[in-house]
Amino acid sequence: MAESAQAPELVYLVTGGCGFLGEHVVRMLLEREPRLRELRIFDLHLSPWLEELKTGTVQVTAIQGDVTQAQEVKAAVAGAHVVIHTAGLVDVFGRASPETIHKVNVWGTKNVIEACVQTGTQFLVYTSSMEVVGPNIKGHPFYRGNEDTPYEAVHKHPYPCSKALAERLVLEANGKKVRGGLPLVTCALRPTGIYGEGHQIMRDFYRQGLRLGGRLFRAIPASVEHGRVYVGNVAWMHVLVARELEQRAALLGGQVYFCYDKSPYKSYEDFNMEFLGPCGLRLVGTRPLLPYWLLVLLAALNALLQWLLRPLLLYAPLLNPYTLAVANTTFTVSTNKAQRHFGYEPLFSWEESRTRTILWVQAMEGSAQ
Ligand SMILES: NC(=O)C1=CN([C@@H]2O[C@H](COP(=O)(O)OP(=O)(O)OC[C@H]3O[C@@H](n4cnc5c(N)ncnc54)[C@H](O)[C@@H]3O)[C@@H](O)[C@H]2O)C=CC1
Ligand SMILES: C[C@H](CCCC(C)(C)O)[C@H]1CC[C@H]2[C@@H]3[C@H](O)CC4=CC(=O)CC[C@]4(C)[C@H]3CC[C@]12C
């Protein structure tokens, strides 16, 4: 993949390319990867906006497929130079079964690795998660840590378990010989909580606030810091690392990188108010309105209700023991590893990330403004 002034030659495949992050990766590649000849977008559900991308100079190929189906993955990967594997089942609310989460996130990743090996694709970027590290179930804080900070990672929930297993598979595959005899070069990016245009949970909080007369009620102490990163910067990191994998294979291969930018350290709720505030919502209370023990009880009750109601309907509220523990445990990163290894600098400043997110919330139907 050496730099050349010749015609664009590279074929990229983005799995999960119609998801929240995947869409930003796809658009970023089209905007900022001049060597792109063909962009394949592989997803279980293809979005209508893909059509508008097909009018440019890069060949955009939409592939409806399932990462759990090895043959479908292999067919999509064949002939690609780089695979960016963002597809995953993001579920911490109990909507999907643990088996399904494992199947999509672990087997799906296995299939992607195997497809690279069998077809001769040499470069693989995996979207991992901060959840691979923590917060752990013991509630230990991870305060502005980096990739080398010691932390007791203990996973019980199906989602972090699956992401940790999948990340390990990706890292262990680094150096494996692909068809043709060249080594596979892999790396994993670990975003903290991603925000920005298209963020479903932000949408849910906004709608909940509207239903509650423009108010949200503080549940988590303002002192608990939760790491957040703007989706455009996460996408940019994927594009950059994918571009650099060949040139710096020895340095980047088998490495993990937290995704970070200049977003401020705040609690999950205070951070959301950076966007929801200018859209007419307010966060009631300088301290949590309910005592923590009551929240724990409510979260346990929700888990019980989910279990009892499962034969009849899907009850999957935002509050459950796992989400409460994650929201209530400090987990923030402070690192420059991506900058040192592949020259990453955030493409979007905090002000720009904030403005873009606010404009997106405001554009939502029924804005409180
Ligand atoms: N949203 C967040 O805050 C964070 C997300 N991540 C990771 O980033 C990646 C993308 O997450 P989001 O964009 O937030 O989720 P998303 O749910 O918006 O996107 C995931 C995409 O994968 C596709 N997909 C799911 N199952 C599939 C299957 N069996 N075959 C093919 N495609 C399938 C979905 O249709 C969807 O388009 C995931 O791997 C997730 O674990 C990591 C850290 C934080
Ligand atoms: C839904 C949680 C906030 C509600 C808490 C309540 C009910 C007390 O108000 C979210 C708090 C933290 C979020 C998670 C975090 O950002 C890390 C994540 C990384 C991922 O890879 C996937 C998503 C998530 C698990 C994210 C999910 C929502 C929260 C638990």
Coordinates of C-alpha atoms and ligand atoms in Angstrom, one line a residue:
M1 CA 0.0 0.0 0.0
A2 CA 2.9 2.4 -0.6
E3 CA 1.9 6.0 -1.3
S4 CA 1.7 6.7 -5.0
A5 CA 0.4 9.4 -7.4
Q6 CA -1.3 6.6 -9.4
A7 CA -5.0 6.0 -9.6
P8 CA -6.8 4.9 -6.4
E9 CA -6.2 1.2 -5.8
L10 CA -7.4 0.2 -2.4
V11 CA -10.4 -1.8 -1.5
Y12 CA -11.7 -1.3 2.1
L13 CA -14.4 -3.3 3.8
V14 CA -16.3 -1.8 6.8
T15 CA -18.4 -4.4 8.7
G16 CA -21.3 -2.8 10.6
G17 CA -21.0 0.1 8.2
C18 CA -24.6 1.2 8.7
G19 CA -24.4 1.5 12.5
F20 CA -23.8 4.6 14.6
L21 CA -20.0 4.4 14.4
G22 CA -19.9 2.5 11.1
E23 CA -21.7 5.3 9.2
H24 CA -19.1 7.8 10.4
V25 CA -16.2 5.5 9.5
V26 CA -17.7 5.1 6.0
R27 CA -18.2 8.8 5.4
M28 CA -14.8 9.6 6.8
L29 CA -13.1 7.1 4.5
L30 CA -14.9 8.6 1.5
E31 CA -13.8 12.1 2.6
R32 CA -10.3 11.4 3.7
E33 CA -8.8 8.3 2.1
P34 CA -7.6 9.4 -1.3
R35 CA -6.3 5.9 -2.2
L36 CA -9.7 4.4 -2.0
R37 CA -11.0 2.7 -5.1
E38 CA -13.8 0.6 -3.7
L39 CA -15.6 0.8 -0.4
R40 CA -17.6 -2.3 0.7
I41 CA -20.2 -1.8 3.4
F42 CA -21.3 -5.0 5.1
D43 CA -24.2 -5.0 7.5
L44 CA -27.2 -7.0 8.6
H45 CA -29.4 -4.1 7.7
L46 CA -28.6 -1.8 4.9
S47 CA -29.6 1.9 5.3
P48 CA -31.2 4.0 2.6
W49 CA -28.5 6.7 2.9
L50 CA -26.1 4.3 1.2
E51 CA -27.7 5.2 -2.1
E52 CA -26.5 8.8 -2.0
L53 CA -22.9 7.6 -1.6
K54 CA -23.0 5.7 -4.8
T55 CA -22.8 8.8 -7.0
G56 CA -19.2 9.6 -6.2
T57 CA -15.9 8.5 -7.8
V58 CA -15.3 5.7 -5.3
Q59 CA -17.2 2.5 -6.0
V60 CA -19.5 1.9 -3.1
T61 CA -20.7 -1.7 -2.7
A62 CA -23.4 -2.4 -0.2
I63 CA -23.5 -6.0 1.0
Q64 CA -26.4 -7.2 3.1
G65 CA -24.9 -10.0 5.3
D66 CA -24.4 -11.5 8.7
V67 CA -21.0 -11.8 10.4
T68 CA -22.1 -15.0 12.0
Q69 CA -22.2 -16.6 8.5
A70 CA -18.7 -17.5 7.6
Q71 CA -19.3 -17.9 3.8
E72 CA -21.0 -14.5 3.6
V73 CA -18.1 -12.9 5.4
K74 CA -15.5 -14.6 3.2
A75 CA -17.2 -13.5 0.1
A76 CA -17.3 -9.9 1.3
V77 CA -13.6 -9.9 2.4
A78 CA -12.2 -11.6 -0.7
G79 CA -10.1 -9.0 -2.6
A80 CA -10.2 -6.3 0.2
H81 CA -6.9 -4.8 1.3
V82 CA -8.2 -3.6 4.6
V83 CA -11.0 -4.7 6.9
I84 CA -12.4 -2.4 9.5
H85 CA -14.6 -4.6 11.7
T86 CA -17.1 -2.4 13.7
A87 CA -20.1 -4.8 13.5
G88 CA -21.2 -5.9 16.8
L89 CA -24.2 -6.4 19.1
V90 CA -24.1 -3.6 21.5
D91 CA -26.5 -4.7 24.3
V92 CA -26.2 -4.0 28.0
F93 CA -29.9 -3.9 28.5
G94 CA -30.8 -7.5 28.1
R95 CA -32.5 -7.2 24.8
A96 CA -30.6 -10.0 23.2
S97 CA -29.7 -13.4 24.8
P98 CA -26.1 -13.9 26.1
E99 CA -25.7 -16.6 23.4
T100 CA -26.7 -14.2 20.6
I101 CA -24.2 -11.5 21.9
H102 CA -21.5 -14.1 22.0
K103 CA -22.3 -15.4 18.6
V104 CA -22.3 -12.0 16.9
N105 CA -19.4 -10.5 18.8
V106 CA -17.1 -13.5 19.2
W107 CA -17.9 -15.9 16.3
G108 CA -18.5 -13.0 14.0
T109 CA -15.0 -11.7 14.8
K110 CA -13.6 -15.2 14.4
N111 CA -15.2 -15.4 10.9
V112 CA -13.7 -12.0 9.9
I113 CA -10.2 -13.1 11.0
E114 CA -10.6 -16.5 9.2
A115 CA -11.8 -14.7 6.1
C116 CA -8.7 -12.5 6.1
V117 CA -6.5 -15.5 6.5
Q118 CA -8.2 -17.6 3.8
T119 CA -8.5 -14.8 1.2
G120 CA -5.2 -13.1 1.8
T121 CA -6.4 -9.8 3.3
Q122 CA -3.5 -8.4 5.4
F123 CA -4.8 -5.5 7.4
L124 CA -7.5 -5.8 10.1
V125 CA -8.7 -3.0 12.5
Y126 CA -11.1 -4.1 15.2
T127 CA -13.4 -1.8 17.1
S128 CA -13.1 -3.0 20.7
S129 CA -14.3 -1.1 23.7
M130 CA -13.2 0.4 27.0
E131 CA -15.5 -2.3 28.5
V132 CA -12.8 -4.8 27.7
V133 CA -10.9 -3.2 30.6
G134 CA -13.7 -1.9 32.8
P135 CA -15.3 -0.7 34.9
N136 CA -15.0 -4.0 36.8
I137 CA -17.8 -5.5 38.9
K138 CA -16.0 -4.5 42.0
G139 CA -16.5 -0.8 41.2
H140 CA -12.8 0.0 41.2
P141 CA -12.2 3.5 39.7
F142 CA -10.0 3.8 36.6
Y143 CA -9.0 7.4 36.8
R144 CA -7.4 8.9 33.7
G145 CA -5.6 5.7 33.0
N146 CA -3.8 4.6 29.8
E147 CA -3.2 1.4 27.9
D148 CA -0.6 0.3 30.4
T149 CA -2.4 1.2 33.7
P150 CA -2.8 -1.9 35.8
Y151 CA -6.5 -2.7 36.4
E152 CA -8.3 -5.8 37.6
A153 CA -10.5 -6.5 34.6
V154 CA -13.3 -8.8 35.8
H155 CA -16.1 -9.5 33.3
K156 CA -19.4 -11.1 34.1
H157 CA -21.8 -9.3 31.7
P158 CA -22.2 -10.9 28.2
Y159 CA -21.3 -7.7 26.4
P160 CA -17.9 -7.0 27.9
C161 CA -17.1 -10.7 28.1
S162 CA -17.7 -11.0 24.3
K163 CA -15.7 -7.8 23.5
A164 CA -12.8 -9.0 25.6
L165 CA -12.8 -12.5 23.9
A166 CA -13.1 -11.0 20.5
E167 CA -10.3 -8.5 21.1
R168 CA -8.0 -11.3 22.3
L169 CA -8.7 -13.2 19.1
V170 CA -7.9 -10.2 17.0
L171 CA -4.6 -9.5 18.8
E172 CA -3.6 -13.2 18.8
A173 CA -4.2 -13.3 15.0
N174 CA -1.5 -10.7 14.5
G175 CA 1.4 -12.2 12.5
K176 CA -0.7 -15.2 11.3
K177 CA 0.1 -16.1 7.7
V178 CA -2.6 -15.1 5.3
R179 CA -3.1 -16.7 1.9
G180 CA -0.1 -15.9 -0.2
G181 CA 2.2 -16.1 2.8
L182 CA 2.2 -12.5 4.1
P183 CA 1.6 -11.8 7.8
L184 CA -1.8 -10.5 9.1
V185 CA -1.4 -7.2 10.8
T186 CA -4.1 -6.4 13.4
C187 CA -4.9 -3.9 16.0
A188 CA -7.8 -3.0 18.3
L189 CA -9.3 0.4 19.1
R190 CA -11.1 0.9 22.4
P191 CA -13.5 3.7 22.4
T192 CA -14.9 5.0 25.7
G193 CA -18.6 6.0 25.6
I194 CA -19.1 7.3 22.1
Y195 CA -21.4 10.3 21.5
G196 CA -22.4 12.4 18.5
E197 CA -24.8 12.5 15.6
G198 CA -26.8 9.3 15.6
H199 CA -26.3 8.3 19.2
Q200 CA -29.4 6.2 20.1
I201 CA -29.0 6.5 23.9
M202 CA -28.7 10.3 23.7
R203 CA -31.9 10.3 21.6
D204 CA -33.6 8.2 24.3
F205 CA -32.5 10.6 27.1
Y206 CA -33.7 13.5 25.1
R207 CA -37.2 12.0 24.5
Q208 CA -37.4 10.9 28.1
G209 CA -36.6 14.5 29.1
L210 CA -39.4 15.9 26.8
R211 CA -41.9 13.4 28.3
L212 CA -40.9 14.6 31.8
G213 CA -41.7 18.2 31.0
G214 CA -38.2 19.2 29.9
R215 CA -36.5 17.8 33.0
L216 CA -34.1 14.9 33.8
F217 CA -33.4 13.9 37.3
R218 CA -29.8 13.4 38.6
A219 CA -29.2 9.8 39.5
I220 CA -25.4 9.7 39.6
P221 CA -23.1 12.0 41.7
A222 CA -21.4 14.7 39.6
S223 CA -18.0 13.5 41.0
V224 CA -18.1 10.2 39.1
E225 CA -16.1 10.7 35.8
H226 CA -17.2 8.8 32.7
G227 CA -15.0 8.7 29.6
R228 CA -16.6 10.0 26.4
V229 CA -15.3 10.5 22.9
Y230 CA -16.8 12.1 19.8
V231 CA -17.8 9.7 17.1
G232 CA -16.1 11.7 14.4
N233 CA -12.8 11.4 16.2
V234 CA -13.3 7.7 16.8
A235 CA -14.0 7.3 13.0
W236 CA -10.8 9.4 12.2
M237 CA -8.7 7.1 14.5
H238 CA -10.0 4.1 12.5
V239 CA -9.2 5.7 9.2
L240 CA -5.7 6.8 10.3
V241 CA -4.6 3.5 11.9
A242 CA -5.9 1.5 8.9
R243 CA -3.8 3.8 6.7
E244 CA -0.7 3.4 8.8
L245 CA -0.9 -0.4 9.4
E246 CA 1.3 -1.3 6.5
Q247 CA 4.0 1.3 6.9
R248 CA 4.3 0.7 10.7
A249 CA 3.3 -2.9 10.9
A250 CA 6.0 -3.8 13.4
L251 CA 4.9 -1.0 15.8
L252 CA 1.1 -1.1 15.4
G253 CA 0.6 -4.9 14.9
G254 CA -1.0 -6.6 17.9
Q255 CA -1.5 -3.3 19.8
V256 CA -4.5 -1.8 21.5
Y257 CA -5.3 1.9 21.6
F258 CA -7.9 3.8 23.7
C259 CA -9.9 6.2 21.6
Y260 CA -9.7 9.7 23.1
D261 CA -10.1 13.4 22.3
K262 CA -10.5 16.6 24.1
S263 CA -14.0 16.0 25.4
P264 CA -14.1 17.1 29.1
Y265 CA -14.1 14.6 32.0
K266 CA -17.6 14.7 33.5
S267 CA -20.2 12.4 34.9
Y268 CA -22.4 10.6 32.3
E269 CA -25.4 12.8 33.0
D270 CA -23.5 16.1 33.3
F271 CA -21.8 15.3 30.0
N272 CA -25.1 14.6 28.3
M273 CA -26.4 18.0 29.5
E274 CA -23.7 19.7 27.4
F275 CA -26.0 18.9 24.5
L276 CA -29.4 18.4 26.0
G277 CA -29.1 21.7 28.0
P278 CA -28.9 23.9 24.9
C279 CA -31.9 21.9 23.5
G280 CA -34.1 23.0 26.4
L281 CA -33.7 20.3 29.0
R282 CA -32.4 20.7 32.5
L283 CA -30.9 18.3 35.0
V284 CA -32.7 18.6 38.3
G285 CA -30.6 18.3 41.5
T286 CA -27.0 19.1 42.3
R287 CA -26.9 15.7 44.1
P288 CA -28.7 12.5 43.2
L289 CA -32.4 12.7 44.1
L290 CA -32.6 9.1 45.2
P291 CA -30.2 7.5 47.7
Y292 CA -27.9 5.0 46.0
W293 CA -29.3 2.0 47.9
L294 CA -32.7 2.8 46.4
L295 CA -31.3 2.9 42.9
V296 CA -29.6 -0.5 43.5
L297 CA -33.0 -1.8 44.6
L298 CA -34.8 -0.4 41.6
A299 CA -32.1 -1.8 39.2
A300 CA -32.5 -5.2 40.8
L301 CA -36.3 -4.9 40.5
N302 CA -35.9 -4.1 36.8
A303 CA -33.8 -7.2 36.4
L304 CA -36.4 -9.3 38.1
L305 CA -39.2 -7.8 36.1
Q306 CA -37.2 -8.4 32.9
W307 CA -36.8 -12.1 33.8
L308 CA -40.5 -12.5 34.9
L309 CA -41.9 -10.8 31.8
R310 CA -39.6 -12.4 29.3
P311 CA -42.1 -15.1 28.2
L312 CA -44.6 -12.3 27.5
L313 CA -42.7 -9.2 26.4
L314 CA -39.3 -7.6 26.3
Y315 CA -38.8 -5.3 29.3
A316 CA -35.4 -3.6 28.8
P317 CA -35.2 -0.3 30.7
L318 CA -32.0 1.8 30.8
L319 CA -31.5 1.1 34.5
N320 CA -30.3 -2.3 35.5
P321 CA -27.6 -3.5 37.9
Y322 CA -24.9 -3.5 35.2
T323 CA -25.7 0.0 33.7
L324 CA -26.0 1.5 37.2
A325 CA -22.5 0.0 38.1
V326 CA -21.0 1.3 34.9
A327 CA -22.5 4.8 35.2
N328 CA -21.6 5.0 38.9
T329 CA -17.9 4.0 38.5
T330 CA -15.2 6.4 37.4
F331 CA -13.6 5.3 34.2
T332 CA -11.6 7.9 32.2
V333 CA -8.6 7.6 30.0
S334 CA -5.7 10.0 29.5
T335 CA -3.2 8.7 26.9
N336 CA -1.3 9.8 23.9
K337 CA -0.4 6.3 22.6
A338 CA -2.3 6.8 19.3
Q339 CA -0.5 10.1 18.8
R340 CA 2.9 8.5 19.4
H341 CA 2.3 5.4 17.3
F342 CA 0.5 6.7 14.3
G343 CA 0.3 10.5 14.6
Y344 CA -3.4 10.7 15.7
E345 CA -4.7 14.1 16.6
P346 CA -8.4 14.6 17.1
L347 CA -9.9 16.0 13.9
F348 CA -12.7 17.7 15.8
S349 CA -12.2 20.0 18.7
W350 CA -14.4 19.7 21.8
E351 CA -16.3 22.9 20.7
E352 CA -16.9 21.5 17.2
S353 CA -17.9 18.1 18.5
R354 CA -20.3 19.7 21.0
T355 CA -21.8 22.0 18.3
R356 CA -22.3 19.2 15.8
T357 CA -24.0 17.0 18.5
I358 CA -26.3 19.9 19.6
L359 CA -27.3 20.6 16.1
W360 CA -28.2 17.0 15.6
V361 CA -30.3 16.9 18.8
Q362 CA -32.0 20.1 17.8
A363 CA -32.9 18.7 14.4
M364 CA -34.7 15.8 16.0
E365 CA -38.4 15.8 15.7
G366 CA -40.2 17.6 18.6
S367 CA -37.2 19.7 19.7
A368 CA -37.9 21.5 23.0
Q369 CA -36.5 24.7 21.6
Ligands
LIG1 N1 -21.6 3.0 21.2 C1 -20.6 3.0 22.0 O1 -20.5 3.8 23.0 C2 -19.4 2.1 21.9 C3 -19.4 1.1 20.9 N2 -18.3 0.3 20.7 C4 -18.2 -0.7 19.6 O2 -18.3 0.0 18.4 C5 -18.9 -0.9 17.4 C6 -20.1 -0.1 16.8 O3 -21.0 0.2 17.8 P1 -22.2 1.2 17.5 O4 -22.0 1.9 16.3 O5 -22.5 2.0 18.8 O6 -23.4 0.1 17.4 P2 -24.6 0.0 16.3 O7 -25.5 -1.0 16.9 O8 -25.1 1.3 16.0 O9 -23.8 -0.6 15.1 C7 -23.5 -1.9 14.9 C8 -23.8 -2.3 13.5 O10 -23.4 -3.7 13.4 C9 -24.5 -4.3 12.6 N3 -24.6 -5.7 13.0 C10 -25.0 -6.2 14.2 N4 -25.1 -7.6 14.1 C11 -24.6 -7.9 12.9 C12 -24.4 -9.1 12.2 N5 -24.7 -10.3 12.8 N6 -23.9 -9.1 11.0 C13 -23.6 -7.9 10.4 N7 -23.8 -6.7 10.9 C14 -24.3 -6.7 12.2 C15 -25.7 -3.6 13.0 O11 -26.8 -3.8 12.0 C16 -25.3 -2.2 13.1 O12 -25.4 -1.5 11.9 C17 -19.3 -2.1 18.2 O13 -18.4 -3.1 17.9 C18 -19.3 -1.7 19.7 O14 -19.0 -2.8 20.5 C19 -17.2 0.5 21.5 C20 -17.2 1.4 22.5 C21 -18.3 2.3 22.8
LIG2 C1 -27.4 3.7 30.1 C2 -26.3 4.1 31.0 C3 -26.8 5.4 31.7 C4 -28.0 5.2 32.5 C5 -27.8 5.2 34.0 C6 -29.0 5.6 34.8 C7 -30.2 4.8 34.5 C8 -28.6 5.6 36.2 O1 -29.3 7.0 34.5 C9 -25.0 4.3 30.3 C10 -23.9 4.8 31.3 C11 -22.6 4.3 30.7 C12 -22.9 3.7 29.4 C13 -22.0 2.7 28.8 C14 -20.6 3.3 28.7 O2 -20.5 4.5 28.0 C15 -19.6 2.3 28.0 C16 -20.1 1.6 26.8 C17 -19.2 1.0 26.0 C18 -19.6 0.2 24.9 O3 -18.8 -0.5 24.3 C19 -21.0 0.0 24.6 C20 -21.9 1.0 25.3 C21 -21.6 1.2 26.8 C22 -21.7 -0.1 27.5 C23 -22.5 2.3 27.4 C24 -23.9 1.8 27.4 C25 -24.9 2.8 28.2 C26 -24.3 3.2 29.6 C27 -24.3 1.9 30.5

